[in-house]
Amino acid sequence: MTYAASDVSNFYYGAVTPVVAYLMACLGAALGLRCTTRSLRRPHRRAGWLALGATAIGCGIWTMHFIAMIGFNVQGALVTYDTTKTLLSLVVAIAVVSVGVFLVGYRGGSPATLATAGTVTGLGVAAMHYLGMAAIHTNGTLGYDTPTVILSIVIAIAAATAALWVVVSIHALWASLGASLVMGVAVTGMHYTGMAAVSVHLTGHSATSQSSTDLLSFLLAMLAGPLVVLLVAAVIVMFDPDMMLTEDDWDRAPVAATAPRGTAPRGTVPAQPTHFDEQQARTSQSRTSW
C-alpha cells in the first residue's frame, strides 16, 4: 500500500483559533488559581474548592486543545473525530489535574510534592493531548516526530509544575491573573509543539480537503459542556465575598473569624485606658455615690 505525505496546517482559520484557544487556557487557569487559593484559606471547604479548581483547569486545557483543533487541516483529507475517545480525553484532563491540585492542596508546596504533582499532571496533560489526537479519523495514518513529542511532554511537565507552584505561592488577585496569562502561554505552547510533531500519510484522496461544517458542528457540540462548566465556575468565583481580598486581608481574616464573640482577636494588644478615661470613671463613680 502506498502512503503519500500530505501538507498539514494548524491555522486553517488564521489567528482566530490560536488566540481563542489561548484565552480559554488563561480563563481555566485563572479560575483554577482563585479556587485553590480559597481552598487554602478555608480548610472546612477545601475539598470542594479544590475539586472546582481542578475541574476549571482541566476544562480550560481541554477546551483550548479542541478549539485549536478547529484550525487543524489536512490537505486532501476530511478529518473526523471518535466521540468516545474525545470525551475520554476530557475525563483524563480533569482527573490528572485533580491529582496534582489535591496533592499540593493537602500536602503543601514542598519541592518533593511539587515535583511529584507536576510530573503526574504534566504527563496527564500530554496524555490528554495525544488521546485527543488518537480520536482523529482520516483517510491515512498519523505519524509523530519523536524528539518533538518528547519536547512537548517536557513543556507540559514544566507548565504543570509552575502552575501548581503558583497555586500555593500566589494569593493576590492581580498576581494570580498575571500568572494565568503565563500559564496560558505554556499550555498553548505545549499544544502547538505537539502539533508540530504531526505528519499525515494518506492512503487515498478525499473529495473535500478542508474542515467541513459537520466537523465544526461536532467540535462546537463537544465544547458546549466544558464551556458551561467554566461559566458556572466563573459565576461562583466572581460572587464569592472574598474575591477582592488582598494578601494582608487574607492574613487578618482567619483571626477575626475565629475570635470568640465579644473578645479581642488573638494577637492584638488591648487598648490602655487614657488619663481622660480615668477621669471620666472617677466622675461617674462620684455621681453614683451621691
PDB file of N, CA, C and O in Angstrom, residues 54-90:
ATOM      1  N   ALA A  54      -9.746  22.187  40.068  1.00  0.00           N
ATOM      2  CA  ALA A  54      -9.213  21.172  39.159  1.00  0.00           C
ATOM      3  C   ALA A  54     -10.098  21.013  37.933  1.00  0.00           C
ATOM      4  O   ALA A  54      -9.608  20.861  36.806  1.00  0.00           O
ATOM      5  N   THR A  55     -11.405  21.052  38.135  1.00  0.00           N
ATOM      6  CA  THR A  55     -12.333  20.935  37.011  1.00  0.00           C
ATOM      7  C   THR A  55     -12.193  22.117  36.058  1.00  0.00           C
ATOM      8  O   THR A  55     -12.207  21.954  34.833  1.00  0.00           O
ATOM      9  N   ALA A  56     -12.037  23.325  36.627  1.00  0.00           N
ATOM     10  CA  ALA A  56     -11.886  24.515  35.792  1.00  0.00           C
ATOM     11  C   ALA A  56     -10.607  24.455  34.964  1.00  0.00           C
ATOM     12  O   ALA A  56     -10.608  24.734  33.760  1.00  0.00           O
ATOM     13  N   ILE A  57      -9.496  24.077  35.603  1.00  0.00           N
ATOM     14  CA  ILE A  57      -8.222  23.984  34.880  1.00  0.00           C
ATOM     15  C   ILE A  57      -8.296  22.899  33.813  1.00  0.00           C
ATOM     16  O   ILE A  57      -7.868  23.095  32.664  1.00  0.00           O
ATOM     17  N   GLY A  58      -8.834  21.724  34.176  1.00  0.00           N
ATOM     18  CA  GLY A  58      -8.946  20.635  33.215  1.00  0.00           C
ATOM     19  C   GLY A  58      -9.821  20.990  32.029  1.00  0.00           C
ATOM     20  O   GLY A  58      -9.467  20.721  30.878  1.00  0.00           O
ATOM     21  N   CYS A  59     -10.970  21.620  32.305  1.00  0.00           N
ATOM     22  CA  CYS A  59     -11.856  22.030  31.203  1.00  0.00           C
ATOM     23  C   CYS A  59     -11.199  23.110  30.349  1.00  0.00           C
ATOM     24  O   CYS A  59     -11.374  23.134  29.124  1.00  0.00           O
ATOM     25  N   GLY A  60     -10.440  24.003  30.994  1.00  0.00           N
ATOM     26  CA  GLY A  60      -9.755  25.042  30.234  1.00  0.00           C
ATOM     27  C   GLY A  60      -8.720  24.464  29.285  1.00  0.00           C
ATOM     28  O   GLY A  60      -8.626  24.877  28.119  1.00  0.00           O
ATOM     29  N   ILE A  61      -7.935  23.502  29.764  1.00  0.00           N
ATOM     30  CA  ILE A  61      -6.922  22.865  28.917  1.00  0.00           C
ATOM     31  C   ILE A  61      -7.577  22.097  27.774  1.00  0.00           C
ATOM     32  O   ILE A  61      -7.148  22.186  26.615  1.00  0.00           O
ATOM     33  N   TRP A  62      -8.606  21.335  28.090  1.00  0.00           N
ATOM     34  CA  TRP A  62      -9.280  20.525  27.064  1.00  0.00           C
ATOM     35  C   TRP A  62      -9.959  21.423  26.023  1.00  0.00           C
ATOM     36  O   TRP A  62      -9.886  21.156  24.820  1.00  0.00           O
ATOM     37  N   THR A  63     -10.607  22.492  26.508  1.00  0.00           N
ATOM     38  CA  THR A  63     -11.260  23.426  25.585  1.00  0.00           C
ATOM     39  C   THR A  63     -10.234  24.092  24.682  1.00  0.00           C
ATOM     40  O   THR A  63     -10.454  24.273  23.475  1.00  0.00           O
ATOM     41  N   MET A  64      -9.089  24.487  25.273  1.00  0.00           N
ATOM     42  CA  MET A  64      -8.009  25.062  24.469  1.00  0.00           C
ATOM     43  C   MET A  64      -7.596  24.112  23.361  1.00  0.00           C
ATOM     44  O   MET A  64      -7.438  24.513  22.200  1.00  0.00           O
ATOM     45  N   HIS A  65      -7.428  22.826  23.704  1.00  0.00           N
ATOM     46  CA  HIS A  65      -6.966  21.835  22.725  1.00  0.00           C
ATOM     47  C   HIS A  65      -7.925  21.740  21.544  1.00  0.00           C
ATOM     48  O   HIS A  65      -7.496  21.814  20.379  1.00  0.00           O
ATOM     49  N   PHE A  66      -9.213  21.599  21.811  1.00  0.00           N
ATOM     50  CA  PHE A  66     -10.145  21.338  20.705  1.00  0.00           C
ATOM     51  C   PHE A  66     -10.562  22.606  19.978  1.00  0.00           C
ATOM     52  O   PHE A  66     -10.983  22.525  18.814  1.00  0.00           O
ATOM     53  N   ILE A  67     -10.440  23.764  20.615  1.00  0.00           N
ATOM     54  CA  ILE A  67     -10.616  24.990  19.830  1.00  0.00           C
ATOM     55  C   ILE A  67      -9.459  25.131  18.855  1.00  0.00           C
ATOM     56  O   ILE A  67      -9.635  25.499  17.680  1.00  0.00           O
ATOM     57  N   ALA A  68      -8.249  24.831  19.333  1.00  0.00           N
ATOM     58  CA  ALA A  68      -7.085  24.864  18.435  1.00  0.00           C
ATOM     59  C   ALA A  68      -7.237  23.842  17.313  1.00  0.00           C
ATOM     60  O   ALA A  68      -6.813  24.096  16.168  1.00  0.00           O
ATOM     61  N   MET A  69      -7.854  22.693  17.608  1.00  0.00           N
ATOM     62  CA  MET A  69      -8.010  21.650  16.599  1.00  0.00           C
ATOM     63  C   MET A  69      -9.025  22.026  15.527  1.00  0.00           C
ATOM     64  O   MET A  69      -9.051  21.403  14.460  1.00  0.00           O
ATOM     65  N   ILE A  70      -9.868  23.035  15.783  1.00  0.00           N
ATOM     66  CA  ILE A  70     -10.760  23.508  14.727  1.00  0.00           C
ATOM     67  C   ILE A  70      -9.947  24.013  13.546  1.00  0.00           C
ATOM     68  O   ILE A  70     -10.349  23.908  12.382  1.00  0.00           O
ATOM     69  N   GLY A  71      -8.763  24.566  13.828  1.00  0.00           N
ATOM     70  CA  GLY A  71      -7.900  25.060  12.765  1.00  0.00           C
ATOM     71  C   GLY A  71      -7.005  24.012  12.149  1.00  0.00           C
ATOM     72  O   GLY A  71      -6.205  24.329  11.258  1.00  0.00           O
ATOM     73  N   PHE A  72      -7.129  22.736  12.593  1.00  0.00           N
ATOM     74  CA  PHE A  72      -6.306  21.654  12.047  1.00  0.00           C
ATOM     75  C   PHE A  72      -6.863  21.216  10.695  1.00  0.00           C
ATOM     76  O   PHE A  72      -8.036  20.888  10.570  1.00  0.00           O
ATOM     77  N   ASN A  73      -6.022  21.192   9.674  1.00  0.00           N
ATOM     78  CA  ASN A  73      -6.453  20.850   8.329  1.00  0.00           C
ATOM     79  C   ASN A  73      -5.404  19.976   7.651  1.00  0.00           C
ATOM     80  O   ASN A  73      -4.201  20.228   7.769  1.00  0.00           O
ATOM     81  N   VAL A  74      -5.875  18.923   6.989  1.00  0.00           N
ATOM     82  CA  VAL A  74      -5.001  18.037   6.226  1.00  0.00           C
ATOM     83  C   VAL A  74      -5.389  18.144   4.758  1.00  0.00           C
ATOM     84  O   VAL A  74      -6.526  17.849   4.389  1.00  0.00           O
ATOM     85  N   GLN A  75      -4.452  18.595   3.928  1.00  0.00           N
ATOM     86  CA  GLN A  75      -4.750  18.762   2.514  1.00  0.00           C
ATOM     87  C   GLN A  75      -5.067  17.419   1.875  1.00  0.00           C
ATOM     88  O   GLN A  75      -4.314  16.456   1.991  1.00  0.00           O
ATOM     89  N   GLY A  76      -6.218  17.357   1.210  1.00  0.00           N
ATOM     90  CA  GLY A  76      -6.630  16.132   0.539  1.00  0.00           C
ATOM     91  C   GLY A  76      -7.309  15.129   1.443  1.00  0.00           C
ATOM     92  O   GLY A  76      -7.520  13.985   1.044  1.00  0.00           O
ATOM     93  N   ALA A  77      -7.687  15.535   2.649  1.00  0.00           N
ATOM     94  CA  ALA A  77      -8.328  14.603   3.578  1.00  0.00           C
ATOM     95  C   ALA A  77      -9.439  15.307   4.340  1.00  0.00           C
ATOM     96  O   ALA A  77      -9.391  16.517   4.585  1.00  0.00           O
ATOM     97  N   LEU A  78     -10.446  14.534   4.717  1.00  0.00           N
ATOM     98  CA  LEU A  78     -11.531  15.025   5.559  1.00  0.00           C
ATOM     99  C   LEU A  78     -11.326  14.460   6.959  1.00  0.00           C
ATOM    100  O   LEU A  78     -11.266  13.248   7.145  1.00  0.00           O
ATOM    101  N   VAL A  79     -11.206  15.322   7.941  1.00  0.00           N
ATOM    102  CA  VAL A  79     -10.907  14.913   9.314  1.00  0.00           C
ATOM    103  C   VAL A  79     -12.200  14.786  10.106  1.00  0.00           C
ATOM    104  O   VAL A  79     -13.051  15.668  10.077  1.00  0.00           O
ATOM    105  N   THR A  80     -12.346  13.670  10.823  1.00  0.00           N
ATOM    106  CA  THR A  80     -13.458  13.474  11.761  1.00  0.00           C
ATOM    107  C   THR A  80     -12.881  12.979  13.079  1.00  0.00           C
ATOM    108  O   THR A  80     -11.696  12.648  13.178  1.00  0.00           O
ATOM    109  N   TYR A  81     -13.742  12.916  14.104  1.00  0.00           N
ATOM    110  CA  TYR A  81     -13.287  12.531  15.443  1.00  0.00           C
ATOM    111  C   TYR A  81     -14.161  11.424  16.011  1.00  0.00           C
ATOM    112  O   TYR A  81     -15.365  11.381  15.791  1.00  0.00           O
ATOM    113  N   ASP A  82     -13.525  10.538  16.768  1.00  0.00           N
ATOM    114  CA  ASP A  82     -14.230   9.495  17.507  1.00  0.00           C
ATOM    115  C   ASP A  82     -14.798  10.115  18.787  1.00  0.00           C
ATOM    116  O   ASP A  82     -14.054  10.656  19.606  1.00  0.00           O
ATOM    117  N   THR A  83     -16.110  10.009  18.982  1.00  0.00           N
ATOM    118  CA  THR A  83     -16.768  10.666  20.114  1.00  0.00           C
ATOM    119  C   THR A  83     -16.284  10.115  21.452  1.00  0.00           C
ATOM    120  O   THR A  83     -16.004  10.877  22.394  1.00  0.00           O
ATOM    121  N   THR A  84     -16.154   8.789  21.565  1.00  0.00           N
ATOM    122  CA  THR A  84     -15.759   8.174  22.831  1.00  0.00           C
ATOM    123  C   THR A  84     -14.371   8.624  23.260  1.00  0.00           C
ATOM    124  O   THR A  84     -14.151   9.009  24.420  1.00  0.00           O
ATOM    125  N   LYS A  85     -13.410   8.587  22.347  1.00  0.00           N
ATOM    126  CA  LYS A  85     -12.048   8.996  22.695  1.00  0.00           C
ATOM    127  C   LYS A  85     -11.978  10.494  23.005  1.00  0.00           C
ATOM    128  O   LYS A  85     -11.204  10.922  23.867  1.00  0.00           O
ATOM    129  N   THR A  86     -12.784  11.277  22.314  1.00  0.00           N
ATOM    130  CA  THR A  86     -12.801  12.714  22.569  1.00  0.00           C
ATOM    131  C   THR A  86     -13.285  13.012  23.982  1.00  0.00           C
ATOM    132  O   THR A  86     -12.669  13.792  24.719  1.00  0.00           O
ATOM    133  N   LEU A  87     -14.382  12.380  24.389  1.00  0.00           N
ATOM    134  CA  LEU A  87     -14.895  12.572  25.742  1.00  0.00           C
ATOM    135  C   LEU A  87     -13.949  11.974  26.791  1.00  0.00           C
ATOM    136  O   LEU A  87     -13.790  12.530  27.890  1.00  0.00           O
ATOM    137  N   LEU A  88     -13.314  10.849  26.446  1.00  0.00           N
ATOM    138  CA  LEU A  88     -12.367  10.232  27.376  1.00  0.00           C
ATOM    139  C   LEU A  88     -11.187  11.159  27.639  1.00  0.00           C
ATOM    140  O   LEU A  88     -10.682  11.243  28.766  1.00  0.00           O
ATOM    141  N   SER A  89     -10.766  11.889  26.627  1.00  0.00           N
ATOM    142  CA  SER A  89      -9.662  12.828  26.819  1.00  0.00           C
ATOM    143  C   SER A  89     -10.052  13.944  27.793  1.00  0.00           C
ATOM    144  O   SER A  89      -9.207  14.446  28.540  1.00  0.00           O
ATOM    145  N   LEU A  90     -11.318  14.339  27.818  1.00  0.00           N
ATOM    146  CA  LEU A  90     -11.790  15.332  28.783  1.00  0.00           C
ATOM    147  C   LEU A  90     -11.725  14.772  30.197  1.00  0.00           C
ATOM    148  O   LEU A  90     -11.274  15.460  31.133  1.00  0.00           O
TER     149      LEU A  90
END
